[in-house]
Amino acid sequence: YISLPFSSDLSGSITTPDVKLNLGGEFIKESTATTFLRQRGYGWLLEVEDDDPEDNKPLLEELDIDLKDIYYKIRCVLMPMPSLGFNRQVVRDNPDFWGPLAVVLFFSMISLYGQFKVVSWIITIWIFGSLTIFLLARVLGGEVAYGQVLGVIGYSLLPLIVIAPVLLVVGSFEVVSTLIKLFGVFWAAYSAASLLVGEEFKTKKPLLIYPIFLLYIYFLSLYTGV
């Protein structure tokens, strides 16, 4: 301890040295709080994770929904004639779930008419009816997956949706209404059978076409209430 002959006030300030980070050749000045945390081992609190490109996908892509693909499959089902030039096998070979589900739910909505139980019946018949067709196709030697049958049966409900507003207009004319119903069922059954019944069935085609036809008759009965 050194005593000075004179006394003086010692005053001043301590400046915090600038600490800079070298990030890719660029220097970034840190704040005092940042420096304080880093010096005491809490720098991990300041770390920022890079955004993962997988987390920034659009919602439709996350759910594996391709609207263009669904629209193309709808056209393939509604226009089943080979001369129109559509690659209709994409409905069977590239099955999806959301498109057929949307078609089945839409058919359920127009089938309500106050009978809300019909919605659960339509979805149940879609799932278990497709399972029956799948099992029958496998027994007959067809190389088809359950997902493919589920997609084809679901999409092929579209003809019944198309004739639904027509039935509302001609409902009072019994003969015309019956003909339109038969046309819709044949349209739906032909569209589904032409996709599911391949050459591997050969002479056994009627054994698979017939239950498909009956399935769409049952779908139509759920809509009309018959």
mmCIF file of N, CA, C and O in Angstrom, residues 156-213:
data_model
loop_
_atom_site.group_PDB
_atom_site.id
_atom_site.type_symbol
_atom_site.label_atom_id
_atom_site.label_comp_id
_atom_site.label_asym_id
_atom_site.label_seq_id
_atom_site.Cartn_x
_atom_site.Cartn_y
_atom_site.Cartn_z
ATOM 1 N N SER A 156 -64.614 -44.894 -59.375
ATOM 2 C CA SER A 156 -65.679 -45.281 -60.302
ATOM 3 C C SER A 156 -67.075 -44.958 -59.783
ATOM 4 O O SER A 156 -68.074 -45.244 -60.463
ATOM 5 N N LEU A 157 -67.173 -44.361 -58.614
ATOM 6 C CA LEU A 157 -68.460 -43.844 -58.141
ATOM 7 C C LEU A 157 -68.836 -42.551 -58.849
ATOM 8 O O LEU A 157 -69.979 -42.084 -58.736
ATOM 9 N N LEU A 158 -67.894 -41.970 -59.571
ATOM 10 C CA LEU A 158 -68.142 -40.682 -60.229
ATOM 11 C C LEU A 158 -69.334 -40.717 -61.186
ATOM 12 O O LEU A 158 -70.118 -39.758 -61.222
ATOM 13 N N PRO A 159 -69.529 -41.771 -62.001
ATOM 14 C CA PRO A 159 -70.722 -41.782 -62.866
ATOM 15 C C PRO A 159 -72.032 -41.696 -62.087
ATOM 16 O O PRO A 159 -72.991 -41.065 -62.563
ATOM 17 N N LEU A 160 -72.088 -42.303 -60.915
ATOM 18 C CA LEU A 160 -73.309 -42.203 -60.112
ATOM 19 C C LEU A 160 -73.501 -40.783 -59.587
ATOM 20 O O LEU A 160 -74.640 -40.326 -59.421
ATOM 21 N N ILE A 161 -72.396 -40.083 -59.333
ATOM 22 C CA ILE A 161 -72.503 -38.680 -58.916
ATOM 23 C C ILE A 161 -72.999 -37.818 -60.066
ATOM 24 O O ILE A 161 -73.768 -36.875 -59.874
ATOM 25 N N VAL A 162 -72.575 -38.155 -61.300
ATOM 26 C CA VAL A 162 -72.988 -37.384 -62.470
ATOM 27 C C VAL A 162 -74.483 -37.522 -62.722
ATOM 28 O O VAL A 162 -75.167 -36.543 -63.058
ATOM 29 N N ILE A 163 -75.028 -38.734 -62.555
ATOM 30 C CA ILE A 163 -76.463 -38.929 -62.851
ATOM 31 C C ILE A 163 -77.366 -38.469 -61.708
ATOM 32 O O ILE A 163 -78.586 -38.380 -61.889
ATOM 33 N N ALA A 164 -76.785 -38.187 -60.538
ATOM 34 C CA ALA A 164 -77.604 -37.800 -59.376
ATOM 35 C C ALA A 164 -78.455 -36.563 -59.653
ATOM 36 O O ALA A 164 -79.673 -36.578 -59.387
ATOM 37 N N PRO A 165 -77.882 -35.448 -60.166
ATOM 38 C CA PRO A 165 -78.761 -34.291 -60.428
ATOM 39 C C PRO A 165 -79.785 -34.548 -61.520
ATOM 40 O O PRO A 165 -80.875 -33.957 -61.516
ATOM 41 N N VAL A 166 -79.464 -35.449 -62.478
ATOM 42 C CA VAL A 166 -80.429 -35.777 -63.531
ATOM 43 C C VAL A 166 -81.634 -36.502 -62.939
ATOM 44 O O VAL A 166 -82.790 -36.270 -63.337
ATOM 45 N N LEU A 167 -81.376 -37.374 -61.968
ATOM 46 C CA LEU A 167 -82.475 -38.101 -61.320
ATOM 47 C C LEU A 167 -83.405 -37.160 -60.565
ATOM 48 O O LEU A 167 -84.602 -37.428 -60.435
ATOM 49 N N LEU A 168 -82.860 -36.074 -60.054
ATOM 50 C CA LEU A 168 -83.711 -35.103 -59.360
ATOM 51 C C LEU A 168 -84.688 -34.443 -60.327
ATOM 52 O O LEU A 168 -85.811 -34.092 -59.947
ATOM 53 N N VAL A 169 -84.258 -34.275 -61.572
ATOM 54 C CA VAL A 169 -85.104 -33.592 -62.558
ATOM 55 C C VAL A 169 -86.166 -34.531 -63.121
ATOM 56 O O VAL A 169 -87.338 -34.155 -63.281
ATOM 57 N N VAL A 170 -85.759 -35.786 -63.406
ATOM 58 C CA VAL A 170 -86.677 -36.724 -64.081
ATOM 59 C C VAL A 170 -87.249 -37.746 -63.105
ATOM 60 O O VAL A 170 -87.747 -38.795 -63.523
ATOM 61 N N GLY A 171 -87.165 -37.444 -61.813
ATOM 62 C CA GLY A 171 -87.622 -38.410 -60.817
ATOM 63 C C GLY A 171 -89.083 -38.784 -60.948
ATOM 64 O O GLY A 171 -89.490 -39.898 -60.600
ATOM 65 N N SER A 172 -89.902 -37.870 -61.467
ATOM 66 C CA SER A 172 -91.339 -38.157 -61.592
ATOM 67 C C SER A 172 -91.650 -39.062 -62.776
ATOM 68 O O SER A 172 -92.743 -39.625 -62.851
ATOM 69 N N PHE A 173 -90.703 -39.200 -63.695
ATOM 70 C CA PHE A 173 -90.902 -40.077 -64.849
ATOM 71 C C PHE A 173 -90.203 -41.400 -64.553
ATOM 72 O O PHE A 173 -88.980 -41.521 -64.665
ATOM 73 N N GLU A 174 -90.979 -42.382 -64.168
ATOM 74 C CA GLU A 174 -90.417 -43.628 -63.662
ATOM 75 C C GLU A 174 -89.587 -44.374 -64.701
ATOM 76 O O GLU A 174 -88.496 -44.870 -64.395
ATOM 77 N N VAL A 175 -90.072 -44.441 -65.923
ATOM 78 C CA VAL A 175 -89.352 -45.190 -66.966
ATOM 79 C C VAL A 175 -88.013 -44.517 -67.274
ATOM 80 O O VAL A 175 -86.961 -45.177 -67.336
ATOM 81 N N VAL A 176 -88.042 -43.210 -67.461
ATOM 82 C CA VAL A 176 -86.812 -42.463 -67.765
ATOM 83 C C VAL A 176 -85.833 -42.556 -66.605
ATOM 84 O O VAL A 176 -84.627 -42.749 -66.790
ATOM 85 N N SER A 177 -86.351 -42.456 -65.389
ATOM 86 C CA SER A 177 -85.498 -42.542 -64.209
ATOM 87 C C SER A 177 -84.818 -43.906 -64.115
ATOM 88 O O SER A 177 -83.627 -44.004 -63.793
ATOM 89 N N THR A 178 -85.581 -44.966 -64.415
ATOM 90 C CA THR A 178 -85.004 -46.317 -64.369
ATOM 91 C C THR A 178 -83.908 -46.490 -65.403
ATOM 92 O O THR A 178 -82.864 -47.082 -65.134
ATOM 93 N N LEU A 179 -84.127 -45.963 -66.611
ATOM 94 C CA LEU A 179 -83.121 -46.069 -67.665
ATOM 95 C C LEU A 179 -81.844 -45.317 -67.292
ATOM 96 O O LEU A 179 -80.733 -45.795 -67.550
ATOM 97 N N ILE A 180 -82.005 -44.157 -66.681
ATOM 98 C CA ILE A 180 -80.832 -43.374 -66.275
ATOM 99 C C ILE A 180 -80.070 -44.091 -65.168
ATOM 100 O O ILE A 180 -78.824 -44.115 -65.149
ATOM 101 N N LYS A 181 -80.797 -44.719 -64.246
ATOM 102 C CA LYS A 181 -80.139 -45.480 -63.185
ATOM 103 C C LYS A 181 -79.336 -46.652 -63.764
ATOM 104 O O LYS A 181 -78.196 -46.891 -63.363
ATOM 105 N N LEU A 182 -79.946 -47.376 -64.698
ATOM 106 C CA LEU A 182 -79.242 -48.491 -65.334
ATOM 107 C C LEU A 182 -78.010 -47.996 -66.094
ATOM 108 O O LEU A 182 -76.946 -48.623 -66.053
ATOM 109 N N PHE A 183 -78.166 -46.865 -66.780
ATOM 110 C CA PHE A 183 -77.037 -46.294 -67.514
ATOM 111 C C PHE A 183 -75.904 -45.925 -66.565
ATOM 112 O O PHE A 183 -74.723 -46.210 -66.832
ATOM 113 N N GLY A 184 -76.241 -45.311 -65.422
ATOM 114 C CA GLY A 184 -75.214 -44.926 -64.448
ATOM 115 C C GLY A 184 -74.498 -46.125 -63.851
ATOM 116 O O GLY A 184 -73.270 -46.112 -63.692
ATOM 117 N N VAL A 185 -75.260 -47.176 -63.533
ATOM 118 C CA VAL A 185 -74.657 -48.375 -62.959
ATOM 119 C C VAL A 185 -73.753 -49.062 -63.977
ATOM 120 O O VAL A 185 -72.633 -49.480 -63.654
ATOM 121 N N PHE A 186 -74.219 -49.182 -65.231
ATOM 122 C CA PHE A 186 -73.393 -49.790 -66.276
ATOM 123 C C PHE A 186 -72.123 -48.970 -66.515
ATOM 124 O O PHE A 186 -71.040 -49.530 -66.711
ATOM 125 N N TRP A 187 -72.272 -47.651 -66.498
ATOM 126 C CA TRP A 187 -71.130 -46.755 -66.702
ATOM 127 C C TRP A 187 -70.093 -46.964 -65.609
ATOM 128 O O TRP A 187 -68.898 -47.118 -65.877
ATOM 129 N N ALA A 188 -70.537 -46.968 -64.346
ATOM 130 C CA ALA A 188 -69.619 -47.141 -63.218
ATOM 131 C C ALA A 188 -68.983 -48.525 -63.226
ATOM 132 O O ALA A 188 -67.769 -48.675 -63.023
ATOM 133 N N ALA A 189 -69.819 -49.561 -63.458
ATOM 134 C CA ALA A 189 -69.304 -50.935 -63.445
ATOM 135 C C ALA A 189 -68.321 -51.167 -64.587
ATOM 136 O O ALA A 189 -67.289 -51.830 -64.417
ATOM 137 N N TYR A 190 -68.622 -50.620 -65.767
ATOM 138 C CA TYR A 190 -67.716 -50.788 -66.906
ATOM 139 C C TYR A 190 -66.379 -50.090 -66.645
ATOM 140 O O TYR A 190 -65.309 -50.627 -66.954
ATOM 141 N N SER A 191 -66.447 -48.893 -66.079
ATOM 142 C CA SER A 191 -65.227 -48.146 -65.795
ATOM 143 C C SER A 191 -64.343 -48.896 -64.807
ATOM 144 O O SER A 191 -63.121 -48.966 -64.968
ATOM 145 N N ALA A 192 -64.955 -49.474 -63.766
ATOM 146 C CA ALA A 192 -64.173 -50.209 -62.764
ATOM 147 C C ALA A 192 -63.682 -51.544 -63.311
ATOM 148 O O ALA A 192 -62.510 -51.911 -63.120
ATOM 149 N N ALA A 193 -64.570 -52.263 -63.997
ATOM 150 C CA ALA A 193 -64.198 -53.587 -64.492
ATOM 151 C C ALA A 193 -63.116 -53.515 -65.559
ATOM 152 O O ALA A 193 -62.221 -54.366 -65.614
ATOM 153 N N SER A 194 -63.151 -52.487 -66.405
ATOM 154 C CA SER A 194 -62.144 -52.362 -67.456
ATOM 155 C C SER A 194 -60.764 -52.104 -66.887
ATOM 156 O O SER A 194 -59.754 -52.351 -67.560
ATOM 157 N N LEU A 195 -60.703 -51.598 -65.653
ATOM 158 C CA LEU A 195 -59.412 -51.358 -65.005
ATOM 159 C C LEU A 195 -58.954 -52.553 -64.179
ATOM 160 O O LEU A 195 -57.759 -52.836 -64.097
ATOM 161 N N LEU A 196 -59.891 -53.256 -63.566
ATOM 162 C CA LEU A 196 -59.529 -54.347 -62.657
ATOM 163 C C LEU A 196 -59.455 -55.698 -63.354
ATOM 164 O O LEU A 196 -58.656 -56.557 -62.954
ATOM 165 N N VAL A 197 -60.273 -55.904 -64.365
ATOM 166 C CA VAL A 197 -60.331 -57.205 -65.023
ATOM 167 C C VAL A 197 -59.316 -57.220 -66.164
ATOM 168 O O VAL A 197 -59.563 -56.688 -67.242
ATOM 169 N N GLY A 198 -58.159 -57.787 -65.915
ATOM 170 C CA GLY A 198 -57.112 -57.839 -66.922
ATOM 171 C C GLY A 198 -57.140 -59.126 -67.720
ATOM 172 O O GLY A 198 -58.017 -59.978 -67.563
ATOM 173 N N GLU A 199 -56.142 -59.270 -68.568
ATOM 174 C CA GLU A 199 -56.067 -60.452 -69.417
ATOM 175 C C GLU A 199 -55.773 -61.722 -68.626
ATOM 176 O O GLU A 199 -55.990 -62.832 -69.108
ATOM 177 N N GLU A 200 -55.258 -61.545 -67.405
ATOM 178 C CA GLU A 200 -54.908 -62.744 -66.636
ATOM 179 C C GLU A 200 -56.130 -63.561 -66.222
ATOM 180 O O GLU A 200 -56.019 -64.719 -65.822
ATOM 181 N N PHE A 201 -57.337 -62.914 -66.284
ATOM 182 C CA PHE A 201 -58.547 -63.642 -65.890
ATOM 183 C C PHE A 201 -59.090 -64.523 -67.012
ATOM 184 O O PHE A 201 -59.785 -65.490 -66.754
ATOM 185 N N LYS A 202 -58.795 -64.147 -68.264
ATOM 186 C CA LYS A 202 -59.205 -64.919 -69.423
ATOM 187 C C LYS A 202 -60.700 -65.255 -69.380
ATOM 188 O O LYS A 202 -61.548 -64.383 -69.452
ATOM 189 N N THR A 203 -61.046 -66.510 -69.234
ATOM 190 C CA THR A 203 -62.454 -66.914 -69.279
ATOM 191 C C THR A 203 -63.197 -66.674 -67.968
ATOM 192 O O THR A 203 -64.395 -66.928 -67.881
ATOM 193 N N LYS A 204 -62.486 -66.184 -66.959
ATOM 194 C CA LYS A 204 -63.110 -65.998 -65.649
ATOM 195 C C LYS A 204 -63.601 -64.562 -65.434
ATOM 196 O O LYS A 204 -63.980 -64.190 -64.332
ATOM 197 N N LYS A 205 -63.586 -63.758 -66.474
ATOM 198 C CA LYS A 205 -63.967 -62.351 -66.328
ATOM 199 C C LYS A 205 -65.373 -62.157 -65.761
ATOM 200 O O LYS A 205 -65.576 -61.315 -64.878
ATOM 201 N N PRO A 206 -66.389 -62.913 -66.224
ATOM 202 C CA PRO A 206 -67.742 -62.702 -65.679
ATOM 203 C C PRO A 206 -67.827 -62.905 -64.166
ATOM 204 O O PRO A 206 -68.672 -62.294 -63.506
ATOM 205 N N LEU A 207 -66.949 -63.766 -63.626
ATOM 206 C CA LEU A 207 -66.978 -64.023 -62.183
ATOM 207 C C LEU A 207 -66.552 -62.802 -61.376
ATOM 208 O O LEU A 207 -66.899 -62.695 -60.193
ATOM 209 N N LEU A 208 -65.832 -61.875 -61.991
ATOM 210 C CA LEU A 208 -65.425 -60.656 -61.300
ATOM 211 C C LEU A 208 -66.276 -59.460 -61.705
ATOM 212 O O LEU A 208 -66.551 -58.583 -60.890
ATOM 213 N N ILE A 209 -66.715 -59.443 -62.977
ATOM 214 C CA ILE A 209 -67.540 -58.327 -63.444
ATOM 215 C C ILE A 209 -68.892 -58.320 -62.742
ATOM 216 O O ILE A 209 -69.418 -57.256 -62.378
ATOM 217 N N TYR A 210 -69.464 -59.490 -62.515
ATOM 218 C CA TYR A 210 -70.792 -59.577 -61.904
ATOM 219 C C TYR A 210 -70.833 -58.982 -60.491
ATOM 220 O O TYR A 210 -71.713 -58.161 -60.202
ATOM 221 N N PRO A 211 -69.924 -59.341 -59.581
ATOM 222 C CA PRO A 211 -69.973 -58.714 -58.252
ATOM 223 C C PRO A 211 -69.678 -57.214 -58.277
ATOM 224 O O PRO A 211 -70.205 -56.468 -57.436
ATOM 225 N N ILE A 212 -68.875 -56.756 -59.232
ATOM 226 C CA ILE A 212 -68.644 -55.309 -59.363
ATOM 227 C C ILE A 212 -69.941 -54.608 -59.745
ATOM 228 O O ILE A 212 -70.287 -53.547 -59.190
ATOM 229 N N PHE A 213 -70.681 -55.210 -60.674
ATOM 230 C CA PHE A 213 -71.965 -54.653 -61.087
ATOM 231 C C PHE A 213 -72.943 -54.608 -59.910
ATOM 232 O O PHE A 213 -73.631 -53.602 -59.689
#
